[in-house]
Short mmCIF file of C-alpha atoms and ligand atoms in Angstrom, two decimals:
data_model
loop_
_atom_site.label_atom_id
_atom_site.label_comp_id
_atom_site.label_asym_id
_atom_site.label_seq_id
_atom_site.Cartn_x
_atom_site.Cartn_y
_atom_site.Cartn_z
CA MET A 1 124.02 119.57 220.78
CA GLU A 2 125.72 122.93 219.60
CA SER A 3 126.87 121.19 216.31
CA ILE A 4 123.51 119.93 215.18
CA ALA A 5 121.80 122.98 216.11
CA LYS A 6 124.09 124.41 213.76
CA GLN A 7 122.95 121.62 211.25
CA LEU A 8 119.46 122.89 211.79
CA ILE A 9 120.28 126.65 211.17
CA THR A 10 121.11 125.77 207.54
CA LEU A 11 117.70 124.46 206.77
CA ALA A 12 116.19 127.64 208.67
CA VAL A 13 117.88 129.70 206.31
CA ARG A 14 116.20 127.83 203.40
CA ALA A 15 112.62 129.89 204.68
CA PRO A 16 111.01 132.62 202.14
CA SER A 17 111.14 135.85 203.23
CA GLY A 18 109.66 139.11 201.71
CA HIS A 19 111.79 140.27 198.95
CA ASN A 20 114.44 137.53 200.02
CA THR A 21 115.54 140.45 203.29
CA GLN A 22 115.89 137.01 205.19
CA PRO A 23 115.81 139.18 208.35
CA TRP A 24 117.04 136.96 210.93
CA GLN A 25 119.91 136.19 213.09
CA PHE A 26 120.39 132.84 215.15
CA SER A 27 122.49 132.09 218.07
CA VAL A 28 123.33 128.89 219.83
CA GLU A 29 123.86 127.89 223.22
CA GLN A 30 123.92 124.35 224.71
CA ASP A 31 120.60 123.12 223.67
CA THR A 32 119.26 126.57 223.21
CA VAL A 33 118.47 128.07 219.62
CA ARG A 34 117.65 131.86 219.85
CA ILE A 35 116.51 133.59 216.38
CA TYR A 36 116.41 137.05 216.30
CA PRO A 37 114.76 139.93 213.93
CA ASP A 38 117.62 141.92 211.83
CA LEU A 39 115.54 144.98 211.62
CA SER A 40 118.24 146.15 209.78
CA ARG A 41 116.51 144.04 207.20
CA ARG A 42 113.02 145.80 207.12
CA LEU A 43 110.76 146.75 204.35
CA PRO A 44 109.66 150.13 205.71
CA VAL A 45 107.38 150.58 202.63
CA VAL A 46 105.84 147.05 201.82
CA ASP A 47 105.99 146.77 205.35
CA PRO A 48 105.88 149.37 207.54
CA ASP A 49 104.37 147.63 210.69
CA ASP A 50 106.95 144.39 210.07
CA HIS A 51 104.04 142.13 209.70
CA ALA A 52 105.75 140.30 206.85
CA LEU A 53 109.18 140.16 209.06
CA PHE A 54 107.81 138.59 211.51
CA ILE A 55 105.83 136.15 209.15
CA SER A 56 109.00 135.43 207.74
CA LEU A 57 110.91 134.98 211.60
CA GLY A 58 107.62 132.15 211.65
CA CYS A 59 109.07 130.36 208.12
CA ALA A 60 112.25 129.67 209.49
CA LEU A 61 111.15 128.79 212.97
CA GLU A 62 109.18 125.93 211.42
CA ASN A 63 111.72 124.86 209.31
CA LEU A 64 113.94 124.54 212.37
CA VAL A 65 111.16 122.75 214.01
CA ILE A 66 110.79 120.17 211.43
CA ALA A 67 114.58 119.92 210.68
CA ALA A 68 114.58 119.27 214.70
CA ALA A 69 111.87 116.62 214.78
CA HIS A 70 114.08 114.76 211.73
CA GLN A 71 116.61 114.29 214.15
CA GLY A 72 114.90 113.20 216.91
CA LEU A 73 114.36 116.35 219.01
CA ALA A 74 111.67 118.23 219.88
CA ALA A 75 111.63 121.78 220.03
CA GLY A 76 109.79 124.15 222.68
CA VAL A 77 109.23 127.11 221.38
CA ASP A 78 108.83 130.56 223.81
CA TYR A 79 107.59 133.62 221.84
CA PHE A 80 109.57 136.78 223.09
CA PRO A 81 110.07 135.69 226.43
CA SER A 82 110.26 138.34 228.57
CA ASP A 83 114.00 137.15 230.51
CA GLU A 84 115.29 137.81 227.49
CA PRO A 85 117.45 140.60 227.08
CA GLU A 86 116.53 140.94 223.38
CA GLU A 87 113.40 140.46 221.40
CA CYS A 88 113.48 136.87 220.17
CA LEU A 89 111.94 133.37 219.43
CA ARG A 90 113.34 130.47 221.93
CA VAL A 91 113.43 127.67 220.91
CA ARG A 92 114.61 124.28 223.77
CA LEU A 93 115.85 121.12 222.14
CA SER A 94 115.22 118.16 224.09
CA GLU A 95 115.31 114.43 222.79
CA ASP A 96 112.19 113.23 222.78
CA ALA A 97 110.10 114.13 219.19
CA ASP A 98 107.11 112.49 218.51
CA GLU A 99 106.03 113.52 215.08
CA GLU A 100 107.09 112.11 211.99
CA THR A 101 107.76 115.08 209.90
CA ASP A 102 109.81 113.15 206.52
CA ALA A 103 108.05 114.42 203.91
CA LEU A 104 108.25 117.92 205.17
CA PHE A 105 111.94 118.06 205.61
CA GLN A 106 112.67 116.58 202.34
CA ALA A 107 110.55 119.35 200.90
CA ILE A 108 112.79 122.08 202.69
CA PRO A 109 115.49 122.02 200.18
CA GLU A 110 112.62 121.92 196.93
CA ARG A 111 110.53 124.25 198.08
CA GLN A 112 110.67 127.45 195.81
CA SER A 113 108.58 130.58 195.00
CA ASN A 114 107.64 129.54 191.39
CA ARG A 115 106.35 133.03 189.58
CA GLY A 116 105.60 131.50 186.43
CA THR A 117 102.74 130.63 184.14
CA TYR A 118 101.41 127.51 185.69
CA ASP A 119 99.07 124.39 183.88
CA GLY A 120 95.81 125.01 184.65
CA ARG A 121 95.70 121.41 186.41
CA ALA A 122 93.08 121.43 189.41
CA ILE A 123 94.43 120.60 192.91
CA ASP A 124 92.25 117.39 193.57
CA ASP A 125 90.13 117.42 196.64
CA SER A 126 92.76 115.32 198.71
CA ASP A 127 95.49 116.88 198.39
CA LEU A 128 93.54 120.43 199.34
CA ALA A 129 92.52 118.69 202.65
CA ARG A 130 96.18 117.75 202.88
CA LEU A 131 97.27 121.68 202.74
CA MET A 132 94.16 122.42 204.82
CA ASP A 133 95.48 120.08 207.53
CA ALA A 134 98.57 121.76 207.63
CA HIS A 135 98.48 124.98 209.31
CA PHE A 136 97.73 126.16 213.02
CA ARG A 137 94.33 126.47 213.69
CA ASP A 138 94.08 128.48 217.04
CA SER A 139 95.94 131.42 215.54
CA VAL A 140 94.92 131.24 211.92
CA LYS A 141 92.30 130.74 209.87
CA VAL A 142 93.11 129.80 206.02
CA ARG A 143 90.46 130.05 203.06
CA ALA A 144 90.58 128.44 199.77
CA PHE A 145 89.71 130.15 196.35
CA ARG A 146 89.16 128.12 193.59
CA VAL A 147 89.83 129.23 190.06
CA GLY A 148 86.95 128.98 187.95
CA HIS A 149 84.72 129.86 190.83
CA PRO A 150 82.27 132.80 191.26
CA ASP A 151 83.67 133.72 194.69
CA ILE A 152 87.65 134.17 193.36
CA GLU A 153 86.60 137.05 191.17
CA PRO A 154 86.80 139.83 194.02
CA ILE A 155 89.88 138.54 195.08
CA ILE A 156 91.28 138.63 191.90
CA GLY A 157 89.80 142.38 192.05
CA PHE A 158 92.02 143.37 195.43
CA VAL A 159 95.03 141.29 194.01
CA ARG A 160 94.55 143.91 190.66
CA GLU A 161 94.00 147.28 192.94
CA GLY A 162 96.65 146.26 195.00
CA ASN A 163 99.06 145.94 192.32
CA ILE A 164 98.07 149.03 190.88
CA ALA A 165 98.54 150.50 193.89
CA GLN A 166 101.78 149.85 194.87
CA PHE A 167 103.53 149.98 191.14
CA ASN A 168 101.83 153.54 190.72
CA ASP A 169 104.17 154.65 193.93
CA PRO A 170 107.53 155.40 193.57
CA ALA A 171 108.69 154.80 196.76
CA PHE A 172 107.59 151.04 196.50
CA VAL A 173 109.12 150.55 192.90
CA ALA A 174 112.49 152.22 194.61
CA GLU A 175 112.64 149.70 197.42
CA LEU A 176 111.58 146.62 195.22
CA VAL A 177 114.76 147.66 193.24
CA SER A 178 117.07 148.30 196.03
CA TRP A 179 116.25 144.35 196.46
CA ILE A 180 116.58 143.01 193.21
CA ARG A 181 119.86 141.36 192.19
CA PHE A 182 120.05 141.85 188.56
CA THR A 183 123.35 140.54 187.66
CA ARG A 184 124.80 137.35 188.19
CA ARG A 185 127.72 139.38 190.11
CA GLU A 186 125.17 141.03 192.66
CA VAL A 187 123.57 137.44 193.64
CA SER A 188 126.67 136.07 194.43
CA ASP A 189 127.89 139.27 196.13
CA ARG A 190 124.94 139.98 198.16
CA GLN A 191 123.47 136.33 198.46
CA ASP A 192 120.36 137.86 199.48
CA GLY A 193 117.16 139.78 197.21
CA LEU A 194 115.09 138.75 194.49
CA ALA A 195 117.28 137.59 191.46
CA ALA A 196 116.25 138.76 188.19
CA VAL A 197 115.94 135.58 186.81
CA ALA A 198 113.75 134.28 189.30
CA LEU A 199 111.20 137.16 188.40
CA GLY A 200 111.68 136.19 184.83
CA PHE A 201 113.80 139.18 183.86
CA PRO A 202 117.07 138.92 181.97
CA ALA A 203 120.25 139.53 183.68
CA VAL A 204 120.87 142.88 183.15
CA PRO A 205 123.43 145.77 184.51
CA ARG A 206 121.64 147.60 187.52
CA TRP A 207 121.31 150.78 185.18
CA LEU A 208 119.63 149.29 182.99
CA GLY A 209 117.40 147.10 185.66
CA ARG A 210 116.15 150.34 187.32
CA TRP A 211 115.62 151.94 184.32
CA ILE A 212 113.00 149.20 182.78
CA MET A 213 111.44 148.89 186.22
CA THR A 214 110.68 152.45 186.29
CA THR A 215 109.69 153.40 183.05
CA LEU A 216 108.53 150.05 180.87
CA VAL A 217 106.95 148.04 183.74
CA ARG A 218 103.46 149.82 184.10
CA PRO A 219 100.56 149.27 186.88
CA GLU A 220 98.15 148.07 184.47
CA GLY A 221 100.72 145.69 182.74
CA GLU A 222 101.77 144.24 186.05
CA ALA A 223 98.30 143.74 187.26
CA ALA A 224 97.21 141.80 183.94
CA ARG A 225 100.38 139.78 184.19
CA GLN A 226 99.44 138.83 187.72
CA GLU A 227 95.72 138.03 187.17
CA LYS A 228 97.00 136.09 183.99
CA ALA A 229 98.92 134.24 186.48
CA ILE A 230 96.33 133.28 188.93
CA ARG A 231 94.22 132.27 186.18
CA SER A 232 96.57 129.63 185.05
CA SER A 233 96.36 128.33 188.54
CA SER A 234 94.27 126.14 190.53
CA LEU A 235 93.31 127.97 193.53
CA LEU A 236 94.67 130.79 196.50
CA LEU A 237 94.83 130.21 199.91
CA LEU A 238 93.98 133.59 202.01
CA PHE A 239 96.09 133.31 205.79
CA ILE A 240 94.39 135.08 208.24
CA ALA A 241 95.84 135.83 211.62
CA ARG A 242 93.42 135.76 214.37
CA GLY A 243 95.02 138.74 215.71
CA ASN A 244 96.94 141.66 215.09
CA ASP A 245 100.51 140.98 217.27
CA LYS A 246 103.48 139.58 216.60
CA GLN A 247 102.80 135.91 217.86
CA HIS A 248 100.00 135.81 215.61
CA TRP A 249 102.37 137.17 212.73
CA VAL A 250 105.15 134.13 213.55
CA ASP A 251 102.26 131.76 213.58
CA VAL A 252 100.93 132.65 210.23
CA GLY A 253 104.66 132.17 208.87
CA ARG A 254 104.66 128.88 210.59
CA SER A 255 101.36 127.83 208.97
CA PHE A 256 102.58 128.99 205.61
CA GLU A 257 105.80 127.10 205.79
CA ARG A 258 103.96 124.03 206.75
CA ILE A 259 101.59 124.31 203.41
CA ALA A 260 104.66 125.09 201.18
CA LEU A 261 106.33 122.40 201.91
CA THR A 262 102.96 120.31 202.28
CA ALA A 263 102.14 121.02 198.56
CA THR A 264 106.17 120.86 197.68
CA SER A 265 105.96 117.37 198.58
CA LEU A 266 102.87 116.95 196.22
CA GLY A 267 104.39 118.52 193.35
CA ILE A 268 102.37 121.59 194.18
CA ALA A 269 103.84 125.65 193.29
CA HIS A 270 103.46 128.30 194.94
CA ALA A 271 103.65 131.75 194.57
CA HIS A 272 102.72 135.06 196.27
CA VAL A 273 99.85 137.21 195.12
CA ASN A 274 99.78 139.29 198.18
CA MET A 275 99.64 142.79 196.66
CA PRO A 276 95.76 143.34 198.90
CA CYS A 277 97.26 142.33 201.97
CA GLU A 278 100.29 144.45 201.71
CA VAL A 279 98.35 147.89 200.91
CA ALA A 280 96.59 148.60 204.01
CA PRO A 281 93.16 150.35 203.30
CA ILE A 282 92.84 147.68 200.50
CA ARG A 283 93.63 145.03 203.11
CA ARG A 284 91.01 146.40 205.46
CA ARG A 285 88.12 146.42 202.93
CA LEU A 286 89.56 142.74 201.93
CA ALA A 287 88.38 142.36 205.68
CA VAL A 288 85.31 143.81 205.53
CA HIS A 289 83.97 141.84 201.92
CA LEU A 290 85.45 138.30 204.02
CA GLY A 291 83.21 139.51 206.70
CA LEU A 292 86.20 138.90 209.12
CA ASP A 293 86.02 139.76 213.39
CA ASP A 294 87.68 142.64 214.55
CA GLY A 295 91.23 142.12 214.71
CA GLU A 296 91.68 139.56 212.01
CA GLN A 297 93.29 140.44 209.29
CA PRO A 298 94.18 138.43 206.02
CA LEU A 299 97.89 138.84 206.09
CA LEU A 300 99.04 136.47 203.37
CA LEU A 301 97.62 135.06 199.88
CA ILE A 302 99.09 132.64 197.43
CA ARG A 303 98.86 130.76 194.50
CA LEU A 304 99.28 126.94 193.68
CA GLY A 305 98.95 125.12 191.16
CA HIS A 306 101.21 122.47 188.90
CA VAL A 307 104.24 123.97 186.58
CA ARG A 308 106.79 121.63 185.03
CA LYS A 309 109.54 124.05 184.94
CA ARG A 310 111.49 124.61 188.65
CA LEU A 311 113.55 127.95 188.24
CA PRO A 312 116.98 128.19 189.84
CA THR A 313 116.93 128.11 193.48
CA SER A 314 117.02 131.63 194.98
CA PRO A 315 120.45 132.76 196.85
CA ARG A 316 120.87 132.44 200.58
CA ARG A 317 123.97 134.22 203.22
CA PRO A 318 125.79 131.32 204.77
CA VAL A 319 124.80 130.60 208.34
CA GLU A 320 128.31 131.99 209.27
CA ARG A 321 126.98 135.41 208.46
CA VAL A 322 123.83 134.89 210.26
CA MET A 323 125.04 134.06 213.42
CA ARG A 324 126.11 135.83 216.38
CA GLU A 325 126.69 135.61 220.38
CA PRO A 326 123.89 135.07 222.43
C1 FMN B 1 106.02 137.26 204.19
C2 FMN B 1 105.93 137.24 202.64
C3 FMN B 1 106.12 137.55 201.73
C4 FMN B 1 106.35 137.82 200.25
N1 FMN B 1 105.82 138.63 199.43
C5 FMN B 1 106.04 138.42 198.20
C6 FMN B 1 105.13 139.15 197.60
O1 FMN B 1 104.32 140.04 197.62
N2 FMN B 1 105.48 138.84 195.68
C7 FMN B 1 106.35 137.84 195.36
O2 FMN B 1 106.57 137.30 194.21
N3 FMN B 1 106.96 136.85 196.31
C8 FMN B 1 106.57 137.24 197.84
N4 FMN B 1 107.47 136.23 198.61
C9 FMN B 1 108.11 135.38 198.33
C10 FMN B 1 109.71 135.62 198.29
O3 FMN B 1 110.22 136.67 197.78
C11 FMN B 1 110.73 134.68 198.60
O4 FMN B 1 110.05 133.87 199.42
C12 FMN B 1 112.10 134.82 198.39
O5 FMN B 1 112.35 135.64 197.04
C13 FMN B 1 113.13 133.70 198.59
O6 FMN B 1 112.52 132.65 197.03
P1 FMN B 1 112.36 131.63 197.39
O7 FMN B 1 111.09 131.08 198.01
O8 FMN B 1 112.04 130.93 196.03
O9 FMN B 1 113.49 130.32 198.31
C14 FMN B 1 107.06 136.69 200.29
C15 FMN B 1 107.42 135.82 201.18
C16 FMN B 1 107.17 135.90 202.58
C17 FMN B 1 107.69 135.06 203.10
#
């Protein structure tokens, strides 16, 4: 079982994470895999309460569960059990999987965030229904906004505000720059972070990249670029946690990963336009605008659509670097 568990972890680490921080560690003990948050990889500026960190953990957990089912293994998940000495997600593998996950499994290595301009083609209703079916209804709500429908306009307005607020904040830009890997050498040395090519920038030395990010990239220009990207897409999906705690955050990640993998299996691309969920006062106004109940939190916003060109796959640290003793 231990060697199968290590294979499952190879797929778990293909999960998306905020700024590609990969904020996870794993241990394996007989039939049990534990996933620990790696708090040394926090993003204190953009994610001060760590909700995005736990969403990322949920994405890794979901990949693991899907990969286990593909091997015929059921995965029983305990969220942050109190009998563990350290905070973790505990996954017990047993031999009675009853879920067919082939399409999702095949999509794990294919899924990627594609920040390019899409071709404007609509996602048809049957594909939208399959996407909306893919999430955990008890803990997460998902709302869809079609490009071209008047309801999307205020949401695009919130994205714009969030973008401008973030790029006007030197601490946000400094944190972002610290996670951009400007050269191929930086990518291969670190195997984490945002490769410049994946952001649509040329590979340049770090000093030049930092200069471009702090002097040439302007808040208004960045907001206009994101708005154009949204208008080239087919729809936005907003993930709303029904409660504001770690378990709900993990479930947002699980839901998002299922939908992202379903989209990938249908040939649909996705990218985050998360800014209004990341800036707390804008997040609160977004919740009011949507008439959400007390405690419900809009935590993740993605755009989906069609695009011809895949981007280079973003790096991951090898499994040995994320393993620890149980
Ligand atoms: C919780 C979370 C928040 C994210 N926020 C953003 C974001 O605001 N902007 C963005 O371009 N990508 C965002 N991403 C996408 C990550 O940057 C991306 O997953 C990571 O770079 C790895 O690349 P990949 O998805 O292509 O494997 C986010 C991902 C997660 C899981």
